[in-house]
Coordinates of C-alpha atoms in Angstrom, one line a residue:
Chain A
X3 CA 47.6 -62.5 25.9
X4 CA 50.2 -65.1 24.9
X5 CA 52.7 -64.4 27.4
X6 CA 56.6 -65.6 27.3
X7 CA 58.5 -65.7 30.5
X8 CA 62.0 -65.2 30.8
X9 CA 63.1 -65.9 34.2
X10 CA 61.4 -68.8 36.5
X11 CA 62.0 -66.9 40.0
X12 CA 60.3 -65.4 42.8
X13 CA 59.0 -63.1 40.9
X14 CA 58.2 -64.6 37.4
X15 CA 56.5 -67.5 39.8
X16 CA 54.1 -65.4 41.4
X17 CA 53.2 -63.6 38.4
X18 CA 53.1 -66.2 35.9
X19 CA 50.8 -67.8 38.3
X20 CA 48.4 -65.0 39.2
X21 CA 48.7 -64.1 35.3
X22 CA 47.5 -67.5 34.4
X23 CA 45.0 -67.8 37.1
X24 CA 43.6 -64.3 35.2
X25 CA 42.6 -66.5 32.4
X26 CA 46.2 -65.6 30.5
X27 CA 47.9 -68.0 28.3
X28 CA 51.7 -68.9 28.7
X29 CA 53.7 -69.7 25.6
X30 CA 57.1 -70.6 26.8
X31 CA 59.2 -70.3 30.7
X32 CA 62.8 -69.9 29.7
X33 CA 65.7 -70.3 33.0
X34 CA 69.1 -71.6 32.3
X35 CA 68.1 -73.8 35.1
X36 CA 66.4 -76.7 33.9
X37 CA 64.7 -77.6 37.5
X38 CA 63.0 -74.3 37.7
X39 CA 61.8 -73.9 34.0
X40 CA 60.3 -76.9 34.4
X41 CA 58.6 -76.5 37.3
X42 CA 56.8 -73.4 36.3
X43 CA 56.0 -74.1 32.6
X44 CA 54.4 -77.4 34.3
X45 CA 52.2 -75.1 36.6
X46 CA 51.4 -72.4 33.5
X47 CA 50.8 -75.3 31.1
X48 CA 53.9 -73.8 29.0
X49 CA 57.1 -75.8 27.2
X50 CA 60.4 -75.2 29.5
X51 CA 63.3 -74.2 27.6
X52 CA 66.9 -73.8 29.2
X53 CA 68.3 -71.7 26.1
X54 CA 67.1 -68.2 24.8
X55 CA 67.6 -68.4 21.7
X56 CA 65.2 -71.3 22.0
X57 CA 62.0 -68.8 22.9
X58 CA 59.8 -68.6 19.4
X59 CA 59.1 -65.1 18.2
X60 CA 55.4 -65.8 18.3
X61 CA 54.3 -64.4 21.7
X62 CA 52.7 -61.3 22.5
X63 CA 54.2 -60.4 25.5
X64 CA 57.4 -61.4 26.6
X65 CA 58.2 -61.0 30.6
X66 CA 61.8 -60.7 31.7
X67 CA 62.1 -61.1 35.4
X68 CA 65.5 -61.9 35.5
X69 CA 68.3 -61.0 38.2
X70 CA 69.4 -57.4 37.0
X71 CA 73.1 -57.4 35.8
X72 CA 72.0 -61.1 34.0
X73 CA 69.4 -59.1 31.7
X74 CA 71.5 -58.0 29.0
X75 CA 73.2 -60.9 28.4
X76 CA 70.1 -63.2 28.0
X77 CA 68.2 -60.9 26.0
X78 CA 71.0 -60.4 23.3
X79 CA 69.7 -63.8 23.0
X80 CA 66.6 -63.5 22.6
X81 CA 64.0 -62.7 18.9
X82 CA 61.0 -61.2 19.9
X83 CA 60.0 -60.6 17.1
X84 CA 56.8 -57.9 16.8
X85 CA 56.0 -59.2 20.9
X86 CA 56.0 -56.9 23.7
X87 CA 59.1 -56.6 25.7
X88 CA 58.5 -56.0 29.5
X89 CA 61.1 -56.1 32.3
X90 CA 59.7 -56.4 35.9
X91 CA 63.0 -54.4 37.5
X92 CA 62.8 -51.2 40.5
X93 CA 66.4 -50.2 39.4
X94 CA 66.9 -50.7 35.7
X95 CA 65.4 -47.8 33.1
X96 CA 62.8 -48.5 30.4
X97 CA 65.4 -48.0 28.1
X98 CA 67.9 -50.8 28.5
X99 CA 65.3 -52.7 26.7
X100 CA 65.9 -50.7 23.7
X101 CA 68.0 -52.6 21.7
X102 CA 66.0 -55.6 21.8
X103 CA 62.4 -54.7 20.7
X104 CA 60.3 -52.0 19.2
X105 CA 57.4 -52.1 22.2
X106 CA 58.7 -52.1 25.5
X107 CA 57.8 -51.5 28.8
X108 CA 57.9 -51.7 32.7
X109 CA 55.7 -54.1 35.0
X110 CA 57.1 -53.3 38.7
X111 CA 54.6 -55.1 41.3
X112 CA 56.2 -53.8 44.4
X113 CA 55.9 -56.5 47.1
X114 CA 58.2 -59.3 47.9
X115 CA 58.1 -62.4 46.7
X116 CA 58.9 -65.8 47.3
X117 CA 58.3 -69.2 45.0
X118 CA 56.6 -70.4 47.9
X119 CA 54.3 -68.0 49.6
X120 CA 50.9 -67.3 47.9
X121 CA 50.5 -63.2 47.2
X122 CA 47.5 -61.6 46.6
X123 CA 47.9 -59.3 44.1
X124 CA 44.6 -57.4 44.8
X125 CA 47.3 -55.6 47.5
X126 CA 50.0 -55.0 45.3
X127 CA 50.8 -51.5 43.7
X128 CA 52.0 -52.1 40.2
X129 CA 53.7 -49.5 38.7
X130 CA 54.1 -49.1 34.3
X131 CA 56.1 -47.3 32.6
X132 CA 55.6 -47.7 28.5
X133 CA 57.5 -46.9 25.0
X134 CA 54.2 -45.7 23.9
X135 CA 50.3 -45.6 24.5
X136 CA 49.5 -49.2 23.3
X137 CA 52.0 -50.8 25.8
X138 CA 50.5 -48.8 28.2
X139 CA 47.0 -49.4 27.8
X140 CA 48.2 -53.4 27.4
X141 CA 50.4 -53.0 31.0
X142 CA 47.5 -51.0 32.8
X143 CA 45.0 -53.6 31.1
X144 CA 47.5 -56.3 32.9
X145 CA 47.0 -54.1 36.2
X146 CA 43.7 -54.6 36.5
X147 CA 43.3 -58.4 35.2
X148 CA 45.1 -58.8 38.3
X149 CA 43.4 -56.7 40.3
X150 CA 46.2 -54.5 41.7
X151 CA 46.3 -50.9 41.7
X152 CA 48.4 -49.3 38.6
X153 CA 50.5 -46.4 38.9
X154 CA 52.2 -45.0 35.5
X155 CA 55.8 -44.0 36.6
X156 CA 59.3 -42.8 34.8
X157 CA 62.5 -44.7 35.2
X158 CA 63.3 -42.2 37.6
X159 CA 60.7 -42.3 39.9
X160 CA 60.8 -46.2 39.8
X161 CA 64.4 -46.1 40.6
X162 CA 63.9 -43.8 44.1
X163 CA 60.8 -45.9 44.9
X164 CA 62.8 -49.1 44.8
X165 CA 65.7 -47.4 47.0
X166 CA 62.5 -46.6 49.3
X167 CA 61.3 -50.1 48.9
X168 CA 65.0 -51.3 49.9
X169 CA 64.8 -49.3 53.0
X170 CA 61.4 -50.9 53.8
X171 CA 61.8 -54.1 53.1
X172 CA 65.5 -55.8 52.9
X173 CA 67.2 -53.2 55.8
X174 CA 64.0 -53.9 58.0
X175 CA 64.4 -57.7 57.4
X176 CA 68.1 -57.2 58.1
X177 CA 67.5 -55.9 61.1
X178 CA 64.8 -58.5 62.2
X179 CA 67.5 -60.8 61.3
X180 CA 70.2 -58.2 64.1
X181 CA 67.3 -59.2 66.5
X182 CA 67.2 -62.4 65.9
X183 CA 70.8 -63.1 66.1
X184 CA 71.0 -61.0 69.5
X185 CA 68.4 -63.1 70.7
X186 CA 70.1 -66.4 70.0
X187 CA 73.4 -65.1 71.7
X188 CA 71.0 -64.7 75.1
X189 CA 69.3 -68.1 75.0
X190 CA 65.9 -66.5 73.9
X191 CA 63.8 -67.8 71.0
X192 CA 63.1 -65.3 68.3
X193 CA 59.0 -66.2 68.8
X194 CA 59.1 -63.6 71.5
X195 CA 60.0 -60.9 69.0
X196 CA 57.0 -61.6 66.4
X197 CA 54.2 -60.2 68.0
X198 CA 56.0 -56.5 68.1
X199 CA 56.9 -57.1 64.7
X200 CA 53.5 -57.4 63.3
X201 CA 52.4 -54.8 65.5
X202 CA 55.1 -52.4 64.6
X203 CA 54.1 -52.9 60.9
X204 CA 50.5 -52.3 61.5
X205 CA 50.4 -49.4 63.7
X206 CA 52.3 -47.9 60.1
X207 CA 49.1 -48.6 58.1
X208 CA 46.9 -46.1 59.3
X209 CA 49.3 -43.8 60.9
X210 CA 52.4 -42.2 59.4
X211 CA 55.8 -43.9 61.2
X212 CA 57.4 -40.7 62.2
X213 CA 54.1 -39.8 64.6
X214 CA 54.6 -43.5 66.4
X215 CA 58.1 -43.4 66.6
X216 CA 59.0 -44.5 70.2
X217 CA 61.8 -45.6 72.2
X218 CA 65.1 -44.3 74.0
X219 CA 66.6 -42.3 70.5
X220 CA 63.5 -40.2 71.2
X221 CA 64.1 -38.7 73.8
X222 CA 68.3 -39.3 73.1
X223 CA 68.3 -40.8 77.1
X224 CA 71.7 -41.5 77.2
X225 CA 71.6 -43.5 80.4
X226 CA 69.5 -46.6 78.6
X227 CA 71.6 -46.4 75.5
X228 CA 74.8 -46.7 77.3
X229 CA 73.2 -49.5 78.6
X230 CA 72.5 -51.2 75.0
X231 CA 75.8 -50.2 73.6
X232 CA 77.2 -51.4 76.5
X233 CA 76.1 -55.0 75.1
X234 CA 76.8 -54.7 71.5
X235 CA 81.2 -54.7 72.7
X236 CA 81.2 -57.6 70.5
X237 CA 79.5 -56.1 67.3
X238 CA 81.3 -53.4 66.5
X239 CA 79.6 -52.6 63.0
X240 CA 76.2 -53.2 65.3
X241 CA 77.4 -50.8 67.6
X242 CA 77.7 -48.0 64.8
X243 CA 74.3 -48.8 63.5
X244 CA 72.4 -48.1 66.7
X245 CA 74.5 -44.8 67.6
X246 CA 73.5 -43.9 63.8
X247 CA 69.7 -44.8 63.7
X248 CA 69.2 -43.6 67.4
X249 CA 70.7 -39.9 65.9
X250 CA 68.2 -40.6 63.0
X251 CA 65.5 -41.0 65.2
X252 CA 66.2 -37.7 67.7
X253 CA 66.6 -35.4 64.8
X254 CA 63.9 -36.7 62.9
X255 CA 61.4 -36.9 66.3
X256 CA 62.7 -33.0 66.6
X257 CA 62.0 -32.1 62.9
X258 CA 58.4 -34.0 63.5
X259 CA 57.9 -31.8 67.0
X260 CA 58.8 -28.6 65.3
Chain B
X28 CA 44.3 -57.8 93.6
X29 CA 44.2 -54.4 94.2
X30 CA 46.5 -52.4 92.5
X31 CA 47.9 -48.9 91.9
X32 CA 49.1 -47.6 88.9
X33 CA 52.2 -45.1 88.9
X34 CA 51.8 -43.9 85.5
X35 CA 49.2 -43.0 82.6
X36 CA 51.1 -43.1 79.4
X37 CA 50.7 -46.1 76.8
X38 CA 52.1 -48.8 78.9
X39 CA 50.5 -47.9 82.3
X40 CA 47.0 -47.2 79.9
X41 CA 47.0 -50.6 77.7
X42 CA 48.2 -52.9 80.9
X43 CA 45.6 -51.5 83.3
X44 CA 42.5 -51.8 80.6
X45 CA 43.7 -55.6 80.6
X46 CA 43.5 -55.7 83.9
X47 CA 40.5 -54.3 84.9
X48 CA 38.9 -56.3 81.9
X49 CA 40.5 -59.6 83.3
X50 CA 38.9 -58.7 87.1
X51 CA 41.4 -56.6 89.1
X52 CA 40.1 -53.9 91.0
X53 CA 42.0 -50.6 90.6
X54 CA 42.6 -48.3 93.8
X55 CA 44.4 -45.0 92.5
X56 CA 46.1 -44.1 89.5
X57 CA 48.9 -41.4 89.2
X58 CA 50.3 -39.0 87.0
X59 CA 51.5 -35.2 87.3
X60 CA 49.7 -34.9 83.8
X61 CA 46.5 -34.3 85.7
X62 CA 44.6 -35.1 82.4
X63 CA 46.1 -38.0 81.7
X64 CA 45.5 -39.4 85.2
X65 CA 42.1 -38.7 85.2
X66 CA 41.3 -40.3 81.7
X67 CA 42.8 -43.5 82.7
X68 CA 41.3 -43.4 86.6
X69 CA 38.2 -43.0 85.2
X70 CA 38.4 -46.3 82.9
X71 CA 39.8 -48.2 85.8
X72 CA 37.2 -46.9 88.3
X73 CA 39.9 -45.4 90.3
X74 CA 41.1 -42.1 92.4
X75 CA 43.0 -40.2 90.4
X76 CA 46.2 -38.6 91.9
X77 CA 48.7 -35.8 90.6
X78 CA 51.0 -36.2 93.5
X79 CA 53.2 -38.9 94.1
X80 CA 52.9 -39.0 97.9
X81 CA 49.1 -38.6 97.6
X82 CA 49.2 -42.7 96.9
X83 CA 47.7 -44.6 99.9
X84 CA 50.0 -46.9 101.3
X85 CA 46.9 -49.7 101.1
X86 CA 47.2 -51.4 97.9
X87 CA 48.7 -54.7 97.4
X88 CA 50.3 -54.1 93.8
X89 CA 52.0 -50.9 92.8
X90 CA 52.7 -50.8 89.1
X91 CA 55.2 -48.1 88.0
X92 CA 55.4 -47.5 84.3
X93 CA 57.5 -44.2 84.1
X94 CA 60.0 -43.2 82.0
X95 CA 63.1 -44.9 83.3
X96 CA 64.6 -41.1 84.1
X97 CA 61.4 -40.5 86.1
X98 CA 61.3 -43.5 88.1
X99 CA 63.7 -43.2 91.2
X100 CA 62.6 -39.4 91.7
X101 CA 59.0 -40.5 92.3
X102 CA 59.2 -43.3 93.8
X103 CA 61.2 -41.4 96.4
X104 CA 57.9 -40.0 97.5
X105 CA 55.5 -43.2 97.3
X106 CA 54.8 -45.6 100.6
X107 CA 54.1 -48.9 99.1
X108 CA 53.8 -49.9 102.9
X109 CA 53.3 -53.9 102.7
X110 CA 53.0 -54.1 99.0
X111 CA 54.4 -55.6 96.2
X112 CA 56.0 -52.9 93.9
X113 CA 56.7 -53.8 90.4
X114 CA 57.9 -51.6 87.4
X115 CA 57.7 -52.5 83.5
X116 CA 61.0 -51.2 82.1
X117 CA 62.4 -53.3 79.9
X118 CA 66.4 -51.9 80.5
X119 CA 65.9 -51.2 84.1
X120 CA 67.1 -53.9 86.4
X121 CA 65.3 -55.1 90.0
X122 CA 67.5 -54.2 91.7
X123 CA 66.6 -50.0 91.6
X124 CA 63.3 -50.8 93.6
X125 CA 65.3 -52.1 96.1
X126 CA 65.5 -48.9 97.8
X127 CA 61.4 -48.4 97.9
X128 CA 59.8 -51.9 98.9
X129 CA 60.3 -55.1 100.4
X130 CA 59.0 -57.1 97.8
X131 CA 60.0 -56.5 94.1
X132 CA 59.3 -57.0 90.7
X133 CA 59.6 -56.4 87.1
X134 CA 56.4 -57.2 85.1
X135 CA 57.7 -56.3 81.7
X136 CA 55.1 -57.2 78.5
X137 CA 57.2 -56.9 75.0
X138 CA 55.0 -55.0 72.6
X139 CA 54.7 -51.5 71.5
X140 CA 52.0 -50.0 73.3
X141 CA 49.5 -46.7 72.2
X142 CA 46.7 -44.9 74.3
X143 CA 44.1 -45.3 71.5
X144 CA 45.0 -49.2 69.6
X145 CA 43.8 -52.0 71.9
X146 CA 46.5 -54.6 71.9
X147 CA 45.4 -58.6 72.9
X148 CA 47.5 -59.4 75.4
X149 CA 47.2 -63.2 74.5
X150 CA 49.7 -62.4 71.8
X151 CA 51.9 -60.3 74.1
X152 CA 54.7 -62.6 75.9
X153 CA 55.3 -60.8 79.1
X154 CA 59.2 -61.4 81.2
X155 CA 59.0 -61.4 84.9
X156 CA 61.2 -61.2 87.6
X157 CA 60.7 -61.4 91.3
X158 CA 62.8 -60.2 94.4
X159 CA 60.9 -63.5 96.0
X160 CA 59.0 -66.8 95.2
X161 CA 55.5 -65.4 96.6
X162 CA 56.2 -61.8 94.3
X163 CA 56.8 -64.8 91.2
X164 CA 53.8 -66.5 91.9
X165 CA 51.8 -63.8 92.0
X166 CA 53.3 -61.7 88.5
X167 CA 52.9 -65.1 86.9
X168 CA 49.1 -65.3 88.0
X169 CA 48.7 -62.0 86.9
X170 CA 50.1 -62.4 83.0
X171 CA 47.9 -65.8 82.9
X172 CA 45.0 -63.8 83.8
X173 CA 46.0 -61.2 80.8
X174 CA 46.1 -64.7 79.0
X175 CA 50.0 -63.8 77.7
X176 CA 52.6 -66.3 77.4
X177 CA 55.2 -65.5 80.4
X178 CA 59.0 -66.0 80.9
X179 CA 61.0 -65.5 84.1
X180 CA 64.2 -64.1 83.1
X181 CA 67.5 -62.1 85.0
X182 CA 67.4 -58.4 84.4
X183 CA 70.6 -58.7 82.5
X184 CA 68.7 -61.2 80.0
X185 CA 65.7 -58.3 80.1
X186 CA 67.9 -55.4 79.2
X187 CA 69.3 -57.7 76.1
X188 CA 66.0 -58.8 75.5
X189 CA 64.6 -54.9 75.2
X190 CA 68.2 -53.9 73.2
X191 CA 66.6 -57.2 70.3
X192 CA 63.2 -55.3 70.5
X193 CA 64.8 -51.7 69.7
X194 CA 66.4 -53.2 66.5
X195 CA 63.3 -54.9 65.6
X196 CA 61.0 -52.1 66.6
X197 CA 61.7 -48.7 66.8
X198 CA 64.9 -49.2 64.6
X199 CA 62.5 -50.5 61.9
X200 CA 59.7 -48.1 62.3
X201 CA 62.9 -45.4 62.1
X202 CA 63.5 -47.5 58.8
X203 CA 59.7 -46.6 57.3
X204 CA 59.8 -43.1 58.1
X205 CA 63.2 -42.8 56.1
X206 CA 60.9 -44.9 53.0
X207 CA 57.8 -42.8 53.6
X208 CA 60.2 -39.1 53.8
X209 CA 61.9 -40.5 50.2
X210 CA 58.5 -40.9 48.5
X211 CA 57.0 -37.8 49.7
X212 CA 60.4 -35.9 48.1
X213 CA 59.4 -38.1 45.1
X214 CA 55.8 -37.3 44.7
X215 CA 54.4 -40.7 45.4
X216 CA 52.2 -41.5 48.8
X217 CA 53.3 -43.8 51.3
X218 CA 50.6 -45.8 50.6
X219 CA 51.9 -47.9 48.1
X220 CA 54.5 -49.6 50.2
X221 CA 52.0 -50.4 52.9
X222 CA 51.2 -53.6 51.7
X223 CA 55.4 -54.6 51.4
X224 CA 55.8 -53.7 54.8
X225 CA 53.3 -56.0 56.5
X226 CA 54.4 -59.1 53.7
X227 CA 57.8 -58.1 55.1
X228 CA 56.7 -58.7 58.7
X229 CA 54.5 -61.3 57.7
X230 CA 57.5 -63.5 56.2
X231 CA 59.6 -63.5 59.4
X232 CA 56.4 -65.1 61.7
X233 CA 57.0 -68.6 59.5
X234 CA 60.9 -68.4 58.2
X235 CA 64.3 -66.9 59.8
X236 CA 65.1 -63.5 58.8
X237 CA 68.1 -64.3 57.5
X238 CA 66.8 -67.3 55.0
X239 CA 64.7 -64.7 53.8
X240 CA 66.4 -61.5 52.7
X241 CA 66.5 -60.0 49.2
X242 CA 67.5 -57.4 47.8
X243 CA 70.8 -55.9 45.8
X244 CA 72.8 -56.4 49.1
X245 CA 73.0 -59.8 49.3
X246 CA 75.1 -60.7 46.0
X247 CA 76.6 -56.6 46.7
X248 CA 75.2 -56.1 43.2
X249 CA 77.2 -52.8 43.2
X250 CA 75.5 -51.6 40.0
X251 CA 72.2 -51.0 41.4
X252 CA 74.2 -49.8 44.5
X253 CA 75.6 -46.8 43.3
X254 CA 72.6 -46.1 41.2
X255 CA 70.6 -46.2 44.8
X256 CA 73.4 -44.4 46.4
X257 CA 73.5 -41.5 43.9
X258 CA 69.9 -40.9 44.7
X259 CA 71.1 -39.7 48.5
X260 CA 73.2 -37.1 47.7
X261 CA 71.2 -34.6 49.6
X262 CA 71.1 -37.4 52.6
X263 CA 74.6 -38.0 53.7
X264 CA 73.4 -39.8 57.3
X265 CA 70.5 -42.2 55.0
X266 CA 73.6 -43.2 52.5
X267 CA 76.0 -44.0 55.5
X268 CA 73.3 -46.2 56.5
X269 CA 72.6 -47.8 53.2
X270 CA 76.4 -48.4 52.9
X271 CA 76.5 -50.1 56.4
X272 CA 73.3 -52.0 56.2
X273 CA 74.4 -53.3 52.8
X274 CA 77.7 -54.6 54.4
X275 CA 75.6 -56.0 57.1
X276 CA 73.2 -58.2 54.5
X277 CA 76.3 -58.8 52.5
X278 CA 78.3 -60.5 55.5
X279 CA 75.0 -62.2 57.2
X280 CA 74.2 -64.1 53.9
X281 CA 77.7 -64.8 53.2
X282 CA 77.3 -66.4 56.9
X283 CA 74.3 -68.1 56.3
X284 CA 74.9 -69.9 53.0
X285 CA 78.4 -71.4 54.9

């Protein structure tokens, strides 16, 4: 495929460069930031081009990973001519593409990803969604080059997938990042903490989390969560989440039991 | 050394396998699960014992890994006689042996611990505290022998320690079953977000949590918000937390980028 990337983030990095690595050829890397279409078009052997309405018609497939509420905007912008138009978005519907091409469609790898850190795409589920059955054969083809898993999905599904995904991934993180900061505050490095992190991901791979749920909330032992909320006094909005996720955890630990 | 085990559940079953393996010699083990303390006194080579004041007062460790409710109501009916007596709570403080030995300690390895996964204690730090130099000394010996990185710290450090390792362990495992219980309503297997939930874990061993969170929370993208939030209408306690945890990335990376 001659591919066209619009968007030169996390996302359109890691792709672009397992896409290329696939034996796929890139056409053009559009970002309104010069530094970053540069960069990848270098590393996908593409031209860089800071304005859309400089992306020539001529490609097959055009890829927009941009930033959500920026898509509109930048596609108005954009001719694809008879290309493929693809958005990479959990939360946005096939059909916001609509107005700008006739093909369209939905690549959703669902990992996180960051310019820097190499992914291996042989472990990430990629889910398609497709205005009809050439884009989907085209997408799923895509899949496989790759070597992920493919899942065809609706909009809908996509959209509570990514709300699950948001659960899993950026309110764990944020909560890594709780532990972290109550470390610090009690002269303790955060090292300490990374061993029962890994372990508390694995132990989810080959067994579901609500039959290795431990810890006070499941029993609802009021004497050691005193104790704990005891020491969040100075973070209030702290102090509701762990009175909230410890009644999560008893009721769901009762549901689980029943 | 010589040691006792008060207790047969994850903890007491994980630490005394590491034991044994690194050369200790087990005397009894006890639990009023009689199964339970005959599995684990039977890996250790050891008496089992279903009643509490069935423990010869002989051995020169006692290690108690009860449920912290548990704990003073046994040990009411142990005689540690000259030995050391050590529990592995991580929000109890020394000072609750006090009543039950002269010589105390608090031996407490930060991990999440099952019967059936074998855990390498090498990657397991482990916090100790010591009523007296010779107790230290000897609780240090002990984790070096397990091959564990070990801390002395105050039980007051401990119990803020084990409140970090809530948030970043069974708050977040509370976090996947919410993910997993949203995909099984939606038809798709938990499966696919496996591989998201170890890259997750995996980011925070090399990078601060906070320099790497995504998601819609961080610029408070309210669009994909409310599209994420009308998707828990039948889960008012899940949106509360999605609404709170949101404000919590918002404010951290507001913090962080200062």
């Amino acid at each position: 495929m001659r591919i066209s990337l619009i968007g030169a983030g996390n996302l359109a990095t890691r792709l672009g460069i397992a896409l290329k690595a696939a034996g796929h050829d890139f056409v053009q890397v559009y970002s309104r930031t010069e530094a970053s279409a540069q960069t990848l078009a270098k590393m996908l052997g593409a031209e860089a081009v800071v304005q859309a309405d400089k992306l020539h018609s001529d490609a097959s497939l055009y890829i927009c990973a941009l930033k959500d509420d920026a898509l509109p905007e930048i596609l108005k912008r954009v001719d694809v001519g008879n290309g493929i138009l693809v958005h990479t978005a959990g939360s946005l519907s096939l059909d916001i593409l609509k107005p700008f091409a006739a093909k369209t469609g939905v690549f959703y790898p669902l990992q996180t990803f960051s310019k820097e850190r190499e992914v291996d795409f042989k472990t990430v589920p990629v889910f398609v969604e497709s205005s009809d059955k050439i884009v989907s054969y085209i997408l799923k083809q895509l899949a496989v080059d790759l070597g992920s898993e493919v899942y065809e999905i609706t909009s809908e599904q996509r959209l509570k997938l990514h709300l699950s995904a948001i659960f899993a991934c950026n309110f764990v993180n944020y909560l890594y990042s709780v532990s972290s900061d109550l470390l610090v505050e009690n002269n303790l490095p955060f090292e300490v903490l990374k061993p029962l992190i890994l372990e508390t991901a694995a132990k989810v791979q080959t067994q579901p989390p609500a039959d290795v749920q431990t810890g006070p909330a499941v029993r609802f032992d009021r004497k050691v969560m005193d104790r704990h909320l005891a020491q969040l006094e100075k973070h209030p909005a702290w102090k509701t989440l762990y009175k909230e996720l410890s009644v999560g955890i008893y009721q769901r630990s009762k549901s689980t039991q029943k």
